[in-house]
mmCIF file of C-alpha atoms in Angstrom:
data_model
loop_
_atom_site.group_PDB
_atom_site.id
_atom_site.type_symbol
_atom_site.label_atom_id
_atom_site.label_comp_id
_atom_site.label_asym_id
_atom_site.label_seq_id
_atom_site.Cartn_x
_atom_site.Cartn_y
_atom_site.Cartn_z
ATOM 1 C CA ASP A 25 109.981 297.029 180.984
ATOM 2 C CA ILE A 26 113.035 298.279 179.114
ATOM 3 C CA GLN A 27 115.886 295.755 179.047
ATOM 4 C CA MET A 28 119.477 297.044 178.999
ATOM 5 C CA THR A 29 121.995 294.653 177.452
ATOM 6 C CA GLN A 30 125.520 295.590 178.407
ATOM 7 C CA SER A 31 128.629 294.172 176.800
ATOM 8 C CA PRO A 32 131.138 292.787 177.428
ATOM 9 C CA SER A 33 130.465 291.468 180.883
ATOM 10 C CA SER A 34 134.172 291.651 181.659
ATOM 11 C CA LEU A 35 137.372 292.651 179.972
ATOM 12 C CA SER A 36 141.121 292.628 180.660
ATOM 13 C CA ALA A 37 143.085 295.678 179.664
ATOM 14 C CA SER A 38 146.434 297.353 180.331
ATOM 15 C CA VAL A 39 147.185 300.800 181.604
ATOM 16 C CA GLY A 40 146.992 303.204 178.617
ATOM 17 C CA ASP A 41 144.544 301.068 176.637
ATOM 18 C CA ARG A 42 141.422 302.424 175.037
ATOM 19 C CA VAL A 43 138.345 300.706 176.467
ATOM 20 C CA THR A 44 134.821 300.648 175.018
ATOM 21 C CA ILE A 45 131.701 299.397 176.776
ATOM 22 C CA THR A 46 128.291 299.282 175.112
ATOM 23 C CA CYS A 47 124.724 299.211 176.254
ATOM 24 C CA GLN A 48 121.741 298.380 174.039
ATOM 25 C CA ALA A 49 118.232 299.273 175.057
ATOM 26 C CA SER A 50 115.298 297.075 174.091
ATOM 27 C CA GLN A 51 113.417 300.170 172.907
ATOM 28 C CA GLY A 52 114.309 303.765 172.218
ATOM 29 C CA ILE A 53 115.208 305.821 175.246
ATOM 30 C CA ARG A 54 116.304 309.095 173.617
ATOM 31 C CA ASN A 55 119.401 310.111 175.584
ATOM 32 C CA ASP A 56 118.037 309.092 179.017
ATOM 33 C CA LEU A 57 121.084 307.095 180.000
ATOM 34 C CA GLY A 58 123.747 307.427 182.690
ATOM 35 C CA TRP A 59 127.006 305.538 183.206
ATOM 36 C CA TYR A 60 128.272 304.579 186.679
ATOM 37 C CA GLN A 61 131.550 303.314 188.090
ATOM 38 C CA GLN A 62 131.603 301.085 191.164
ATOM 39 C CA LYS A 63 134.624 299.963 193.100
ATOM 40 C CA PRO A 64 134.491 297.013 195.571
ATOM 41 C CA GLY A 65 132.643 297.868 198.777
ATOM 42 C CA LYS A 66 131.779 301.351 197.560
ATOM 43 C CA ALA A 67 128.643 303.063 196.224
ATOM 44 C CA PRO A 68 128.376 303.658 192.507
ATOM 45 C CA LYS A 69 129.561 307.023 191.181
ATOM 46 C CA ARG A 70 128.018 308.738 188.154
ATOM 47 C CA LEU A 71 130.472 309.376 185.282
ATOM 48 C CA ILE A 72 128.152 310.363 182.472
ATOM 49 C CA TYR A 73 124.610 311.752 182.419
ATOM 50 C CA ALA A 74 122.321 312.396 179.489
ATOM 51 C CA ALA A 75 124.289 309.860 177.470
ATOM 52 C CA SER A 76 127.203 312.165 176.738
ATOM 53 C CA SER A 77 127.650 314.814 179.427
ATOM 54 C CA LEU A 78 130.671 314.311 181.690
ATOM 55 C CA GLN A 79 130.013 314.653 185.406
ATOM 56 C CA SER A 80 131.670 317.779 186.829
ATOM 57 C CA GLY A 81 135.198 317.249 188.161
ATOM 58 C CA LEU A 82 135.873 314.012 186.324
ATOM 59 C CA PRO A 83 138.766 313.518 183.842
ATOM 60 C CA SER A 84 138.119 313.946 180.176
ATOM 61 C CA ARG A 85 139.340 310.424 179.374
ATOM 62 C CA PHE A 86 135.765 309.326 180.122
ATOM 63 C CA SER A 87 133.238 309.976 177.376
ATOM 64 C CA GLY A 88 129.819 308.771 176.397
ATOM 65 C CA SER A 89 127.942 308.669 173.145
ATOM 66 C CA GLY A 90 124.770 307.356 171.606
ATOM 67 C CA SER A 91 121.070 307.942 171.442
ATOM 68 C CA GLY A 92 117.939 305.869 170.937
ATOM 69 C CA THR A 93 118.984 302.309 171.593
ATOM 70 C CA GLU A 94 122.766 302.168 171.238
ATOM 71 C CA PHE A 95 125.151 303.731 173.796
ATOM 72 C CA THR A 96 128.884 303.654 174.389
ATOM 73 C CA LEU A 97 131.202 304.509 177.267
ATOM 74 C CA THR A 98 134.790 305.058 176.267
ATOM 75 C CA ILE A 99 137.849 305.358 178.429
ATOM 76 C CA SER A 100 140.504 306.850 176.158
ATOM 77 C CA SER A 101 143.554 305.840 178.199
ATOM 78 C CA LEU A 102 142.915 303.461 181.035
ATOM 79 C CA GLN A 103 144.474 304.484 184.375
ATOM 80 C CA PRO A 104 145.136 302.306 187.403
ATOM 81 C CA GLU A 105 142.255 303.898 189.301
ATOM 82 C CA ASP A 106 139.818 302.998 186.510
ATOM 83 C CA PHE A 107 139.826 299.247 187.286
ATOM 84 C CA ALA A 108 136.256 298.832 188.523
ATOM 85 C CA THR A 109 132.823 297.691 187.406
ATOM 86 C CA TYR A 110 130.775 299.947 185.117
ATOM 87 C CA TYR A 111 126.970 300.039 184.759
ATOM 88 C CA CYS A 112 124.596 301.813 182.439
ATOM 89 C CA LEU A 113 121.197 302.997 183.729
ATOM 90 C CA GLN A 114 118.168 303.935 181.639
ATOM 91 C CA HIS A 115 115.904 306.498 183.218
ATOM 92 C CA ASN A 116 113.517 307.004 180.314
ATOM 93 C CA SER A 117 110.680 305.080 181.942
ATOM 94 C CA TYR A 118 109.872 303.194 185.120
ATOM 95 C CA PRO A 119 110.899 300.695 186.245
ATOM 96 C CA LEU A 120 114.404 302.086 185.876
ATOM 97 C CA THR A 121 116.796 299.392 184.718
ATOM 98 C CA PHE A 122 120.517 298.855 184.822
ATOM 99 C CA GLY A 123 122.794 296.967 182.438
ATOM 100 C CA GLY A 124 124.338 293.829 183.847
ATOM 101 C CA GLY A 125 127.721 295.474 184.437
ATOM 102 C CA THR A 126 131.176 295.300 182.932
ATOM 103 C CA LYS A 127 134.114 294.397 185.123
ATOM 104 C CA VAL A 128 137.354 295.988 183.938
ATOM 105 C CA GLU A 129 140.344 294.002 185.177
ATOM 106 C CA ILE A 130 144.091 294.436 184.889
ATOM 107 C CA LYS A 131 145.747 292.460 182.083
ATOM 108 C CA GLN B 30 128.970 318.606 200.507
ATOM 109 C CA VAL B 31 126.035 316.269 199.899
ATOM 110 C CA GLN B 32 125.669 313.381 202.302
ATOM 111 C CA LEU B 33 123.159 310.535 202.215
ATOM 112 C CA VAL B 34 123.532 308.249 205.232
ATOM 113 C CA GLU B 35 121.519 305.002 205.476
ATOM 114 C CA SER B 36 120.716 303.272 208.704
ATOM 115 C CA GLY B 37 118.648 300.411 209.995
ATOM 116 C CA GLY B 38 120.234 297.480 208.212
ATOM 117 C CA GLY B 39 120.812 294.152 209.924
ATOM 118 C CA VAL B 40 119.912 290.480 210.091
ATOM 119 C CA VAL B 41 116.213 289.614 210.025
ATOM 120 C CA GLN B 42 114.348 286.307 209.774
ATOM 121 C CA PRO B 43 112.307 285.444 206.686
ATOM 122 C CA GLY B 44 108.761 286.835 206.902
ATOM 123 C CA ARG B 45 109.717 289.609 209.389
ATOM 124 C CA SER B 46 109.940 293.369 208.806
ATOM 125 C CA LEU B 47 112.683 295.959 208.756
ATOM 126 C CA ARG B 48 112.757 299.680 208.287
ATOM 127 C CA LEU B 49 115.597 301.510 206.568
ATOM 128 C CA SER B 50 116.236 305.196 206.834
ATOM 129 C CA CYS B 51 118.309 307.659 204.870
ATOM 130 C CA ALA B 52 119.345 311.053 206.303
ATOM 131 C CA ALA B 53 120.149 313.750 203.735
ATOM 132 C CA SER B 54 122.216 316.815 204.146
ATOM 133 C CA GLY B 55 123.989 319.310 201.888
ATOM 134 C CA LEU B 56 121.223 319.335 199.253
ATOM 135 C CA SER B 57 117.827 320.917 198.901
ATOM 136 C CA PHE B 58 116.095 317.721 199.897
ATOM 137 C CA THR B 59 112.583 319.045 199.408
ATOM 138 C CA THR B 60 113.202 319.518 195.686
ATOM 139 C CA TYR B 61 114.830 316.130 194.982
ATOM 140 C CA THR B 62 113.295 312.885 193.871
ATOM 141 C CA MET B 63 114.610 310.023 196.009
ATOM 142 C CA HIS B 64 115.204 306.341 195.264
ATOM 143 C CA TRP B 65 116.213 303.057 196.838
ATOM 144 C CA VAL B 66 118.543 300.825 194.812
ATOM 145 C CA ARG B 67 119.834 297.421 195.978
ATOM 146 C CA GLN B 68 122.683 295.081 195.212
ATOM 147 C CA ALA B 69 122.618 291.441 196.188
ATOM 148 C CA PRO B 70 126.009 290.006 197.147
ATOM 149 C CA GLY B 71 128.236 289.615 194.067
ATOM 150 C CA MET B 72 125.404 290.796 191.779
ATOM 151 C CA GLY B 73 124.482 293.903 189.805
ATOM 152 C CA LEU B 74 122.363 296.895 190.711
ATOM 153 C CA GLU B 75 118.567 296.769 190.904
ATOM 154 C CA TRP B 76 116.319 299.801 191.222
ATOM 155 C CA VAL B 77 113.760 299.242 194.032
ATOM 156 C CA SER B 78 111.548 302.296 194.549
ATOM 157 C CA VAL B 79 111.068 305.991 193.905
ATOM 158 C CA ILE B 80 109.261 308.823 195.634
ATOM 159 C CA SER B 81 108.626 312.248 194.202
ATOM 160 C CA TYR B 82 109.918 315.461 195.821
ATOM 161 C CA ASN B 83 106.598 316.092 197.557
ATOM 162 C CA GLY B 84 105.863 312.441 198.379
ATOM 163 C CA ARG B 85 102.743 312.337 196.281
ATOM 164 C CA PHE B 86 103.972 309.710 193.773
ATOM 165 C CA GLN B 87 105.650 306.391 194.473
ATOM 166 C CA ASP B 88 106.594 303.519 192.332
ATOM 167 C CA TYR B 89 108.145 300.110 192.991
ATOM 168 C CA ALA B 90 109.932 297.256 191.204
ATOM 169 C CA ASP B 91 107.623 294.266 190.737
ATOM 170 C CA SER B 92 109.906 292.203 192.981
ATOM 171 C CA VAL B 93 108.955 294.355 196.033
ATOM 172 C CA LYS B 94 105.475 295.726 195.115
ATOM 173 C CA GLY B 95 102.997 295.041 197.891
ATOM 174 C CA ARG B 96 105.727 294.308 200.457
ATOM 175 C CA PHE B 97 107.866 297.487 200.541
ATOM 176 C CA THR B 98 106.669 301.079 201.209
ATOM 177 C CA ILE B 99 108.725 304.173 200.511
ATOM 178 C CA SER B 100 108.083 307.462 202.400
ATOM 179 C CA ARG B 101 109.808 310.701 203.182
ATOM 180 C CA ASP B 102 109.647 313.448 205.821
ATOM 181 C CA ASN B 103 110.706 316.691 204.207
ATOM 182 C CA SER B 104 110.655 318.481 207.588
ATOM 183 C CA LYS B 105 113.464 316.100 208.733
ATOM 184 C CA ASN B 106 115.201 315.545 205.419
ATOM 185 C CA THR B 107 114.727 311.820 205.759
ATOM 186 C CA LEU B 108 113.710 308.962 203.445
ATOM 187 C CA ASP B 109 112.470 305.608 204.667
ATOM 188 C CA LEU B 110 111.846 302.153 203.250
ATOM 189 C CA GLN B 111 109.484 299.878 205.223
ATOM 190 C CA MET B 112 110.216 296.307 204.178
ATOM 191 C CA ASN B 113 107.633 293.636 205.187
ATOM 192 C CA SER B 114 107.398 289.971 204.470
ATOM 193 C CA LEU B 115 111.138 289.784 203.781
ATOM 194 C CA ARG B 116 112.531 286.909 201.774
ATOM 195 C CA GLY B 117 116.000 285.474 201.267
ATOM 196 C CA ASP B 118 116.298 287.131 197.892
ATOM 197 C CA ASP B 119 115.848 290.565 199.550
ATOM 198 C CA THR B 120 119.318 290.088 201.036
ATOM 199 C CA ALA B 121 121.359 292.986 199.615
ATOM 200 C CA VAL B 122 123.082 296.250 200.253
ATOM 201 C CA TYR B 123 120.426 298.931 200.005
ATOM 202 C CA TYR B 124 121.469 302.384 198.762
ATOM 203 C CA CYS B 125 119.448 305.580 198.861
ATOM 204 C CA ALA B 126 120.068 307.824 195.906
ATOM 205 C CA SER B 127 118.849 311.159 194.682
ATOM 206 C CA SER B 128 117.878 312.585 191.309
ATOM 207 C CA TYR B 129 117.262 316.208 190.549
ATOM 208 C CA ASN B 130 114.033 315.458 188.657
ATOM 209 C CA PHE B 131 111.717 312.460 188.425
ATOM 210 C CA GLY B 132 113.153 311.618 185.007
ATOM 211 C CA ASP B 133 116.831 312.093 185.816
ATOM 212 C CA SER B 134 119.602 309.635 186.623
ATOM 213 C CA PHE B 135 120.940 309.295 190.147
ATOM 214 C CA ASP B 136 123.440 311.996 191.072
ATOM 215 C CA TYR B 137 124.218 311.280 194.723
ATOM 216 C CA TRP B 138 124.325 307.984 196.583
ATOM 217 C CA GLY B 139 124.597 306.885 200.178
ATOM 218 C CA GLN B 140 127.153 304.385 201.412
ATOM 219 C CA GLY B 141 124.629 301.592 201.658
ATOM 220 C CA ALA B 142 123.100 299.493 204.377
ATOM 221 C CA LEU B 143 123.335 295.680 204.413
ATOM 222 C CA VAL B 144 120.107 293.749 204.947
ATOM 223 C CA THR B 145 120.512 290.001 205.509
ATOM 224 C CA VAL B 146 117.389 287.837 205.519
ATOM 225 C CA SER B 147 118.242 284.545 207.136
ATOM 226 C CA SER B 148 116.855 282.147 209.714
#
């Protein structure tokens, strides 16, 4: 099984800050990675697919990069509605696996 | 717009069975791969099972293999998860989710159904 190591597990940031979250795969997964945002009591929502493609309708402050084993989600200027938990998902091979999550909290 | 609506959650005793359903609308259901994903209280996301667009291929997480069965009815646009021999660690919110192809990430999600396994 492919393990996804996500860091940090939590962070505190202020509105306007640049935030970076990383996921490392235990083996190469090409660009078969998505990023999801989840708010309390809600279903996850896809932000990024194919490692770097922004989901339609979402603001351009969200971006993804990486390929192979190292991936990054960047929020260029954190907004109040961005405080949430973020997960990466590898879909290169089954079983599909998620990173452990990053909780972004208000500083 | 796309809607995935889960039903069938509830409280069940350990060792008993429960069946979840997911009703899909607003998407070409017969062409989508479908999944179940769960989230234990206060925990992260765990992929549970997948079924191909035509129902011919299924796969399961090791944690549920042999106990859970995924199925779909393309004539009714529904997805099911039959859960047998339930255990306490199966307690979670269960989401159905879609992916355009078998090797794609999840694009649409349902709102989730809570399953609580407790005596």
